mmCIF file of C-alpha atoms and ligand atoms in Angstrom:
data_model
loop_
_atom_site.group_PDB
_atom_site.id
_atom_site.type_symbol
_atom_site.label_atom_id
_atom_site.label_comp_id
_atom_site.label_asym_id
_atom_site.label_seq_id
_atom_site.Cartn_x
_atom_site.Cartn_y
_atom_site.Cartn_z
ATOM 1 C CA MET A 6 -18.370 32.223 -24.902
ATOM 2 C CA ALA A 7 -15.502 31.496 -22.202
ATOM 3 C CA GLN A 8 -12.270 31.520 -23.672
ATOM 4 C CA ILE A 9 -10.621 28.896 -24.966
ATOM 5 C CA THR A 10 -6.574 27.690 -24.069
ATOM 6 C CA THR A 11 -4.819 24.865 -25.765
ATOM 7 C CA LEU A 12 -2.391 23.141 -24.173
ATOM 8 C CA ALA A 13 -0.042 24.431 -26.915
ATOM 9 C CA GLU A 14 -0.823 27.872 -25.883
ATOM 10 C CA PHE A 15 -0.270 27.254 -22.641
ATOM 11 C CA ILE A 16 2.870 26.183 -22.821
ATOM 12 C CA THR A 17 3.657 28.916 -24.499
ATOM 13 C CA GLU A 18 2.786 31.660 -22.602
ATOM 14 C CA ARG A 19 3.703 29.874 -19.470
ATOM 15 C CA GLN A 20 7.625 29.256 -21.382
ATOM 16 C CA HIS A 21 9.383 31.604 -19.225
ATOM 17 C CA GLU A 22 8.467 30.123 -16.268
ATOM 18 C CA PHE A 23 11.251 27.369 -17.599
ATOM 19 C CA THR A 24 13.860 27.746 -15.846
ATOM 20 C CA TYR A 25 16.435 26.454 -18.863
ATOM 21 C CA ALA A 26 15.908 27.578 -22.691
ATOM 22 C CA THR A 27 12.553 29.481 -24.612
ATOM 23 C CA GLY A 28 10.662 27.274 -26.303
ATOM 24 C CA GLU A 29 12.805 23.854 -24.334
ATOM 25 C CA LEU A 30 9.876 22.404 -22.404
ATOM 26 C CA SER A 31 7.273 23.083 -24.664
ATOM 27 C CA GLN A 32 9.647 20.637 -27.188
ATOM 28 C CA LEU A 33 9.969 17.795 -24.520
ATOM 29 C CA LEU A 34 6.141 18.218 -23.830
ATOM 30 C CA THR A 35 5.043 18.183 -27.133
ATOM 31 C CA SER A 36 5.820 14.286 -27.114
ATOM 32 C CA PHE A 37 4.034 13.441 -24.244
ATOM 33 C CA ARG A 38 1.132 15.097 -25.545
ATOM 34 C CA LEU A 39 1.212 13.867 -28.633
ATOM 35 C CA ALA A 40 1.780 10.231 -27.741
ATOM 36 C CA GLY A 41 -0.868 10.627 -24.632
ATOM 37 C CA LYS A 42 -3.424 11.757 -28.070
ATOM 38 C CA MET A 43 -2.242 7.992 -29.497
ATOM 39 C CA VAL A 44 -2.700 6.239 -26.319
ATOM 40 C CA ASN A 45 -5.932 7.386 -25.925
ATOM 41 C CA ARG A 46 -7.427 6.601 -29.734
ATOM 42 C CA GLU A 47 -5.602 2.810 -29.249
ATOM 43 C CA VAL A 48 -7.233 2.667 -25.319
ATOM 44 C CA ASN A 49 -10.745 3.602 -26.836
ATOM 45 C CA LYS A 50 -10.744 0.997 -29.291
ATOM 46 C CA ALA A 51 -9.471 -1.480 -26.845
ATOM 47 C CA GLY A 52 -12.998 -3.618 -26.855
ATOM 48 C CA LEU A 53 -13.103 -3.748 -30.734
ATOM 49 C CA ALA A 54 -9.004 -4.636 -31.584
ATOM 50 C CA GLU A 55 -7.852 -7.738 -31.402
ATOM 51 C CA ASP A 56 -4.637 -7.277 -30.924
ATOM 52 C CA ILE A 57 -5.132 -4.407 -28.165
ATOM 53 C CA LEU A 58 -6.708 -6.639 -25.475
ATOM 54 C CA GLY A 59 -4.952 -9.313 -23.701
ATOM 55 C CA ALA A 60 -1.150 -10.351 -22.355
ATOM 56 C CA GLN A 61 1.666 -10.274 -24.778
ATOM 57 C CA GLY A 62 3.152 -12.996 -23.489
ATOM 58 C CA SER A 63 6.273 -11.956 -21.848
ATOM 59 C CA GLN A 64 7.377 -10.284 -18.918
ATOM 60 C CA ASN A 65 8.854 -6.857 -17.746
ATOM 61 C CA ILE A 66 12.010 -6.744 -15.298
ATOM 62 C CA GLN A 67 9.450 -6.901 -12.127
ATOM 63 C CA GLY A 68 8.208 -10.172 -12.956
ATOM 64 C CA GLU A 69 4.553 -8.316 -14.628
ATOM 65 C CA ALA A 70 2.688 -9.709 -16.938
ATOM 66 C CA GLN A 71 3.427 -7.377 -19.700
ATOM 67 C CA GLN A 72 0.139 -6.297 -21.609
ATOM 68 C CA LYS A 73 -0.268 -5.399 -25.201
ATOM 69 C CA LEU A 74 -1.027 -1.796 -24.685
ATOM 70 C CA ASP A 75 1.794 -1.641 -22.335
ATOM 71 C CA VAL A 76 4.613 -2.471 -24.797
ATOM 72 C CA TYR A 77 2.396 -0.215 -27.398
ATOM 73 C CA ALA A 78 2.594 2.540 -25.095
ATOM 74 C CA ASN A 79 6.591 1.725 -23.654
ATOM 75 C CA ASP A 80 7.358 1.644 -28.194
ATOM 76 C CA LEU A 81 5.453 4.893 -28.948
ATOM 77 C CA PHE A 82 6.577 7.129 -26.198
ATOM 78 C CA LEU A 83 10.103 6.089 -27.100
ATOM 79 C CA ARG A 84 9.859 6.617 -30.912
ATOM 80 C CA LEU A 85 8.116 10.297 -30.308
ATOM 81 C CA LEU A 86 10.910 10.934 -27.188
ATOM 82 C CA LYS A 87 14.290 9.843 -29.707
ATOM 83 C CA SER A 88 12.611 11.978 -32.757
ATOM 84 C CA GLN A 89 12.176 14.993 -30.849
ATOM 85 C CA GLY A 90 16.314 14.927 -29.966
ATOM 86 C CA MET A 91 16.076 16.738 -26.716
ATOM 87 C CA VAL A 92 16.240 13.882 -24.455
ATOM 88 C CA CYS A 93 19.370 11.962 -24.492
ATOM 89 C CA ALA A 94 17.986 8.600 -22.357
ATOM 90 C CA VAL A 95 14.764 7.485 -20.384
ATOM 91 C CA ALA A 96 14.198 4.929 -17.700
ATOM 92 C CA SER A 97 11.221 3.370 -18.089
ATOM 93 C CA GLU A 98 8.930 0.455 -16.234
ATOM 94 C CA GLU A 99 9.373 -1.954 -19.420
ATOM 95 C CA ASN A 100 12.659 -1.530 -19.792
ATOM 96 C CA ASP A 101 15.019 -3.146 -17.844
ATOM 97 C CA ASP A 102 17.804 -0.862 -18.272
ATOM 98 C CA ILE A 103 18.265 2.623 -19.159
ATOM 99 C CA VAL A 104 17.337 3.030 -23.534
ATOM 100 C CA HIS A 105 19.943 5.287 -24.680
ATOM 101 C CA PHE A 106 19.186 7.607 -27.759
ATOM 102 C CA ASP A 107 23.242 8.476 -27.298
ATOM 103 C CA ASN A 108 22.504 12.345 -29.096
ATOM 104 C CA GLY A 109 24.038 14.647 -26.631
ATOM 105 C CA GLY A 110 20.552 15.971 -25.436
ATOM 106 C CA LYS A 111 19.804 17.504 -22.230
ATOM 107 C CA TYR A 112 17.287 15.791 -20.699
ATOM 108 C CA VAL A 113 16.424 12.386 -19.053
ATOM 109 C CA VAL A 114 13.141 11.042 -18.821
ATOM 110 C CA THR A 115 11.312 8.414 -16.409
ATOM 111 C CA MET A 116 8.042 7.487 -17.261
ATOM 112 C CA ASP A 117 5.471 4.487 -16.316
ATOM 113 C CA PRO A 118 4.219 4.192 -19.836
ATOM 114 C CA LEU A 119 0.634 2.903 -18.864
ATOM 115 C CA ASP A 120 -0.075 2.444 -15.285
ATOM 116 C CA GLY A 121 -2.616 0.365 -14.119
ATOM 117 C CA SER A 122 -2.411 -1.839 -16.944
ATOM 118 C CA SER A 123 -4.416 -4.864 -15.540
ATOM 119 C CA ASN A 124 -7.258 -2.596 -15.094
ATOM 120 C CA ILE A 125 -7.201 -2.660 -19.037
ATOM 121 C CA ASP A 126 -9.323 -5.585 -20.145
ATOM 122 C CA VAL A 127 -11.722 -4.388 -17.738
ATOM 123 C CA ASN A 128 -12.512 -0.848 -19.389
ATOM 124 C CA VAL A 129 -11.248 0.776 -15.909
ATOM 125 C CA SER A 130 -9.183 3.670 -16.200
ATOM 126 C CA ILE A 131 -5.469 3.883 -16.906
ATOM 127 C CA GLY A 132 -2.991 6.469 -17.252
ATOM 128 C CA THR A 133 0.801 7.333 -18.131
ATOM 129 C CA ILE A 134 3.268 8.598 -15.606
ATOM 130 C CA PHE A 135 6.287 10.839 -16.372
ATOM 131 C CA SER A 136 9.380 12.697 -15.325
ATOM 132 C CA ILE A 137 12.021 15.626 -16.749
ATOM 133 C CA TYR A 138 15.467 16.182 -15.081
ATOM 134 C CA ARG A 139 18.115 18.252 -16.688
ATOM 135 C CA ARG A 140 21.200 15.419 -17.469
ATOM 136 C CA LEU A 141 23.724 15.962 -15.057
ATOM 137 C CA SER A 142 26.425 14.875 -17.585
ATOM 138 C CA GLU A 143 27.640 16.173 -20.365
ATOM 139 C CA GLY A 144 28.503 14.295 -23.892
ATOM 140 C CA ALA A 145 26.914 11.872 -26.704
ATOM 141 C CA LYS A 146 25.805 9.016 -23.755
ATOM 142 C CA ALA A 147 24.268 9.739 -20.706
ATOM 143 C CA THR A 148 24.887 7.393 -17.567
ATOM 144 C CA MET A 149 23.420 6.414 -14.741
ATOM 145 C CA ASP A 150 24.219 9.417 -12.173
ATOM 146 C CA ASP A 151 21.261 11.558 -14.324
ATOM 147 C CA PHE A 152 18.592 9.262 -13.293
ATOM 148 C CA MET A 153 20.123 9.027 -9.432
ATOM 149 C CA GLN A 154 18.553 12.242 -8.662
ATOM 150 C CA PRO A 155 15.910 13.223 -5.969
ATOM 151 C CA GLY A 156 12.786 13.845 -7.530
ATOM 152 C CA SER A 157 12.943 17.751 -5.991
ATOM 153 C CA ALA A 158 15.677 17.663 -9.188
ATOM 154 C CA GLN A 159 12.301 17.284 -11.887
ATOM 155 C CA VAL A 160 12.380 20.390 -13.963
ATOM 156 C CA ALA A 161 8.987 19.099 -15.193
ATOM 157 C CA ALA A 162 6.448 16.089 -13.764
ATOM 158 C CA GLY A 163 2.950 14.852 -15.653
ATOM 159 C CA TYR A 164 0.436 12.367 -15.733
ATOM 160 C CA ILE A 165 -1.779 11.250 -18.294
ATOM 161 C CA ILE A 166 -5.074 9.558 -17.288
ATOM 162 C CA TYR A 167 -7.501 7.728 -19.816
ATOM 163 C CA GLY A 168 -10.599 7.461 -17.816
ATOM 164 C CA SER A 169 -14.183 8.993 -18.774
ATOM 165 C CA SER A 170 -12.493 11.927 -20.498
ATOM 166 C CA THR A 171 -8.713 12.137 -21.047
ATOM 167 C CA MET A 172 -6.811 14.350 -19.554
ATOM 168 C CA LEU A 173 -3.013 15.284 -19.210
ATOM 169 C CA VAL A 174 -1.759 17.318 -15.689
ATOM 170 C CA TYR A 175 1.674 19.022 -15.432
ATOM 171 C CA THR A 176 3.662 21.020 -13.151
ATOM 172 C CA THR A 177 6.851 22.550 -13.244
ATOM 173 C CA GLY A 178 7.749 23.693 -10.090
ATOM 174 C CA HIS A 179 4.371 26.609 -10.591
ATOM 175 C CA GLY A 180 1.529 25.234 -9.946
ATOM 176 C CA VAL A 181 -0.575 22.313 -11.295
ATOM 177 C CA ASN A 182 -2.676 22.706 -14.562
ATOM 178 C CA GLY A 183 -4.994 20.182 -15.899
ATOM 179 C CA PHE A 184 -6.229 20.252 -19.489
ATOM 180 C CA THR A 185 -9.070 17.881 -21.087
ATOM 181 C CA LEU A 186 -8.648 15.968 -24.205
ATOM 182 C CA ASP A 187 -11.531 17.883 -26.771
ATOM 183 C CA PRO A 188 -12.041 13.979 -28.901
ATOM 184 C CA SER A 189 -13.905 15.548 -31.521
ATOM 185 C CA ILE A 190 -10.643 18.365 -32.393
ATOM 186 C CA GLY A 191 -8.336 16.041 -30.780
ATOM 187 C CA THR A 192 -6.791 19.069 -28.833
ATOM 188 C CA PHE A 193 -6.091 19.131 -24.786
ATOM 189 C CA CYS A 194 -7.798 22.740 -23.638
ATOM 190 C CA LEU A 195 -7.550 23.886 -20.133
ATOM 191 C CA SER A 196 -9.957 22.709 -18.270
ATOM 192 C CA HIS A 197 -7.902 22.286 -14.529
ATOM 193 C CA PRO A 198 -6.084 25.847 -13.669
ATOM 194 C CA ASN A 199 -3.920 25.963 -10.690
ATOM 195 C CA MET A 200 -4.829 22.975 -9.125
ATOM 196 C CA GLN A 201 -5.638 22.796 -5.333
ATOM 197 C CA THR A 202 -5.408 19.448 -3.474
ATOM 198 C CA PRO A 203 -8.101 20.249 -0.070
ATOM 199 C CA ALA A 204 -6.272 20.513 3.177
ATOM 200 C CA GLU A 205 -8.336 17.230 4.156
ATOM 201 C CA GLY A 206 -10.339 15.037 2.847
ATOM 202 C CA LYS A 207 -12.920 12.361 3.911
ATOM 203 C CA ILE A 208 -11.030 9.233 0.871
ATOM 204 C CA TYR A 209 -8.767 6.758 1.748
ATOM 205 C CA SER A 210 -7.536 4.551 -1.080
ATOM 206 C CA VAL A 211 -5.588 1.227 -0.219
ATOM 207 C CA ASN A 212 -4.881 -1.974 -0.763
ATOM 208 C CA GLU A 213 -6.929 -3.560 1.993
ATOM 209 C CA GLY A 214 -6.434 -6.591 1.132
ATOM 210 C CA ASN A 215 -3.326 -6.571 1.779
ATOM 211 C CA TYR A 216 -4.618 -5.368 6.072
ATOM 212 C CA PHE A 217 -2.815 -7.977 7.940
ATOM 213 C CA GLU A 218 0.103 -8.001 5.861
ATOM 214 C CA PHE A 219 0.734 -3.973 7.258
ATOM 215 C CA SER A 220 2.558 -2.957 10.505
ATOM 216 C CA ASP A 221 0.288 -1.791 13.256
ATOM 217 C CA GLY A 222 0.604 1.803 12.912
ATOM 218 C CA VAL A 223 -0.898 1.367 9.169
ATOM 219 C CA ARG A 224 -3.404 -0.581 10.656
ATOM 220 C CA ASN A 225 -4.062 1.812 13.338
ATOM 221 C CA TYR A 226 -4.825 4.422 10.691
ATOM 222 C CA ILE A 227 -6.845 2.836 8.496
ATOM 223 C CA ASP A 228 -9.377 1.532 11.667
ATOM 224 C CA ASP A 229 -8.938 5.551 12.591
ATOM 225 C CA CYS A 230 -9.797 5.790 8.762
ATOM 226 C CA LYS A 231 -12.999 3.851 9.144
ATOM 227 C CA ARG A 232 -14.051 4.891 12.696
ATOM 228 C CA GLN A 233 -14.131 8.600 11.540
ATOM 229 C CA LEU A 234 -16.504 7.100 8.714
ATOM 230 C CA MET A 235 -14.761 8.172 5.515
ATOM 231 C CA SER A 236 -14.733 6.649 2.369
ATOM 232 C CA ALA A 237 -12.358 4.046 0.798
ATOM 233 C CA ARG A 238 -12.122 4.181 -2.764
ATOM 234 C CA TYR A 239 -9.831 1.830 -4.228
ATOM 235 C CA ILE A 240 -9.131 1.726 -7.906
ATOM 236 C CA GLY A 241 -5.839 -0.080 -8.389
ATOM 237 C CA SER A 242 -4.602 1.739 -10.762
ATOM 238 C CA LEU A 243 -2.358 4.884 -9.311
ATOM 239 C CA VAL A 244 -2.774 7.806 -11.622
ATOM 240 C CA ALA A 245 -7.412 7.625 -11.685
ATOM 241 C CA ASP A 246 -6.855 7.231 -7.284
ATOM 242 C CA PHE A 247 -4.176 9.659 -7.317
ATOM 243 C CA HIS A 248 -6.175 12.138 -9.428
ATOM 244 C CA ARG A 249 -8.781 11.706 -7.676
ATOM 245 C CA ASN A 250 -8.168 12.678 -4.183
ATOM 246 C CA LEU A 251 -6.009 15.324 -6.026
ATOM 247 C CA LEU A 252 -9.283 16.613 -6.584
ATOM 248 C CA LYS A 253 -11.855 16.238 -4.167
ATOM 249 C CA GLY A 254 -9.091 15.186 -0.716
ATOM 250 C CA GLY A 255 -8.050 12.116 0.185
ATOM 251 C CA ILE A 256 -4.857 10.497 1.377
ATOM 252 C CA TYR A 257 -3.782 7.301 -0.908
ATOM 253 C CA LEU A 258 -1.761 4.902 0.730
ATOM 254 C CA TYR A 259 0.774 1.848 -0.123
ATOM 255 C CA PRO A 260 2.779 1.280 2.483
ATOM 256 C CA ALA A 261 5.713 -1.491 3.199
ATOM 257 C CA THR A 262 4.101 -4.673 4.019
ATOM 258 C CA LYS A 263 5.368 -8.440 5.622
ATOM 259 C CA LYS A 264 6.412 -9.653 1.843
ATOM 260 C CA ALA A 265 7.642 -6.074 0.063
ATOM 261 C CA PRO A 266 9.570 -4.361 2.819
ATOM 262 C CA LYS A 267 9.867 -1.329 0.532
ATOM 263 C CA GLY A 268 6.564 -1.702 -1.145
ATOM 264 C CA LYS A 269 5.235 -1.782 -4.492
ATOM 265 C CA LEU A 270 5.292 1.822 -5.877
ATOM 266 C CA ARG A 271 8.591 2.709 -7.970
ATOM 267 C CA LEU A 272 10.452 5.803 -6.505
ATOM 268 C CA LEU A 273 11.303 7.458 -10.431
ATOM 269 C CA TYR A 274 8.495 6.469 -12.306
ATOM 270 C CA GLU A 275 5.839 6.588 -10.189
ATOM 271 C CA ALA A 276 6.544 8.314 -6.516
ATOM 272 C CA ASN A 277 9.016 11.241 -7.365
ATOM 273 C CA THR A 278 6.318 12.494 -10.498
ATOM 274 C CA LEU A 279 3.357 12.278 -7.971
ATOM 275 C CA ALA A 280 4.677 13.638 -4.683
ATOM 276 C CA MET A 281 5.797 16.782 -7.129
ATOM 277 C CA ILE A 282 2.437 17.364 -8.631
ATOM 278 C CA VAL A 283 0.976 16.430 -5.342
ATOM 279 C CA GLU A 284 3.455 19.098 -3.319
ATOM 280 C CA GLN A 285 2.688 22.309 -6.218
ATOM 281 C CA ALA A 286 -0.750 21.929 -5.719
ATOM 282 C CA GLY A 287 -0.477 22.286 -2.081
ATOM 283 C CA GLY A 288 -0.719 18.336 -0.280
ATOM 284 C CA MET A 289 2.466 16.118 0.640
ATOM 285 C CA ALA A 290 3.950 12.575 0.098
ATOM 286 C CA THR A 291 6.430 10.426 2.185
ATOM 287 C CA ASP A 292 7.440 6.780 2.427
ATOM 288 C CA GLY A 293 6.452 7.040 6.076
ATOM 289 C CA THR A 294 9.476 8.655 7.565
ATOM 290 C CA THR A 295 11.161 10.667 4.380
ATOM 291 C CA ARG A 296 9.521 13.305 2.111
ATOM 292 C CA ILE A 297 9.346 11.513 -0.918
ATOM 293 C CA LEU A 298 11.181 14.121 -2.807
ATOM 294 C CA ASP A 299 14.279 14.174 -0.526
ATOM 295 C CA LEU A 300 14.880 10.626 -1.258
ATOM 296 C CA LYS A 301 18.157 9.535 -2.877
ATOM 297 C CA PRO A 302 17.903 7.403 -5.738
ATOM 298 C CA THR A 303 20.452 4.003 -5.825
ATOM 299 C CA GLU A 304 18.411 1.449 -8.512
ATOM 300 C CA LEU A 305 16.344 2.130 -11.270
ATOM 301 C CA HIS A 306 13.450 -0.076 -10.179
ATOM 302 C CA GLN A 307 13.901 0.975 -6.796
ATOM 303 C CA ARG A 308 10.261 0.630 -4.856
ATOM 304 C CA CYS A 309 9.352 2.867 -1.912
ATOM 305 C CA PRO A 310 5.942 2.777 -0.249
ATOM 306 C CA LEU A 311 4.238 5.935 -0.617
ATOM 307 C CA TYR A 312 1.768 8.020 1.730
ATOM 308 C CA ILE A 313 0.413 10.735 -1.186
ATOM 309 C CA GLY A 314 -2.439 13.436 -0.764
ATOM 310 C CA SER A 315 -3.679 16.010 1.629
ATOM 311 C CA LYS A 316 -1.602 17.307 3.886
ATOM 312 C CA ALA A 317 -3.686 16.922 7.290
ATOM 313 C CA MET A 318 -4.534 13.665 6.243
ATOM 314 C CA VAL A 319 -0.689 12.544 5.403
ATOM 315 C CA GLU A 320 0.935 13.841 8.802
ATOM 316 C CA LYS A 321 -1.757 11.708 10.778
ATOM 317 C CA ALA A 322 -0.937 8.791 8.524
ATOM 318 C CA MET A 323 2.683 9.513 9.631
ATOM 319 C CA SER A 324 2.528 9.678 13.282
ATOM 320 C CA ALA A 325 0.179 6.353 13.620
ATOM 321 C CA GLY A 326 3.222 4.911 11.804
ATOM 322 C CA LYS A 327 5.544 6.206 14.322
HETATM 323 P P1 LIG B 30 1.654 -0.820 -13.401
HETATM 324 O O1 LIG B 30 0.392 -1.622 -13.468
HETATM 325 O O2 LIG B 30 2.086 0.196 -14.142
HETATM 326 O O3 LIG B 30 3.014 -1.754 -12.988
HETATM 327 O O4 LIG B 30 0.785 -0.134 -11.971
HETATM 328 C C1 LIG B 30 0.206 -0.956 -10.677
HETATM 329 C C2 LIG B 30 0.220 -0.247 -9.824
HETATM 330 C C3 LIG B 30 -0.044 1.323 -9.542
HETATM 331 O O5 LIG B 30 -1.094 1.320 -10.841
HETATM 332 C C4 LIG B 30 -1.820 0.544 -8.627
HETATM 333 O O6 LIG B 30 -1.889 1.843 -7.475
HETATM 334 C C5 LIG B 30 -1.244 -0.637 -7.897
HETATM 335 O O7 LIG B 30 -0.056 -1.190 -8.579
HETATM 336 C C6 LIG B 30 -2.104 -1.592 -7.401
HETATM 337 O O8 LIG B 30 -1.617 -2.672 -6.683
HETATM 338 P P2 LIG B 30 -2.117 -4.091 -6.296
HETATM 339 O O9 LIG B 30 -2.705 -4.443 -7.212
HETATM 340 O O10 LIG B 30 -0.887 -4.532 -5.272
HETATM 341 O O11 LIG B 30 -2.850 -2.904 -5.213
HETATM 342 MN MN1 LIG B 31 2.595 1.875 -12.475
HETATM 343 MN MN1 LIG B 32 2.952 0.168 -16.010
#
């Protein structure tokens, strides 16, 4: 029988790769591991429990209707991160401002607690996206500058996908590893060691409903994908679209549109996280001109265009856009 490595064992084995103190990464990731299992439990009973499906009746700062599971997942991650004591403050998609814990913790977290949440009610894969940064400031309270670091400063980045199985994928800058939740024992087990994305792929993922809103360059690129008989695949959950393309090879693009010149996706807790992961897996992520990880954030909920996936495809999309 093949050897089974649990996520907890793996983190301990690899903790020497983490630049900071021994054991810190393990503690940091524990909240995500645990919250991931709890969100997974709620997601799986979404069709049964009346208080899980549907809209919360409120909106987040971006004017999007919050789903009940958005709020549940956000509260849960915040509660676990706070109780664990190493994270000083969190920037979440679901909170207008920084959530401060004022505990002097050495790290800050950015997160999209539930990504693709409009897909919850229709039984389609959703996810959680998170990034961990070392704080720049000192003292009890974190500052805005702690969150305005470029993506290249991330000390860890990861996502959880609640799909036909639930997986946690993360990197600390030493490759990417994926763990699948065995629901019978409630444990994430190493299933995808040292993930590498193919340099070239046959999938393009874009919301083509926006086709006439895109620039000529982007439209030309999409037309070219069709001429090459590539497969169009678009779930509408970034984590799920990204995860499929990471494994199979492909490009995901959410370009600028006439209505949204900065695109839709958020730099701090969508683009940066997945950019670090894709680069660690041999792929590429840009905003059309600049490497995502080099962008200097100026706002918490800043948006940016995103071209991410197999290197050759992202390079081609970039040159088509010029
Ligand atoms: P969220 O559910 O966290 O607000 O994110 C939704 C995002 C992302 O998951 C997805 O790729 C994208 O919105 C889809 O946007 P369109 O519906 O405009 O294609
Ligand atoms: Mn999202
Ligand atoms: Mn979300």
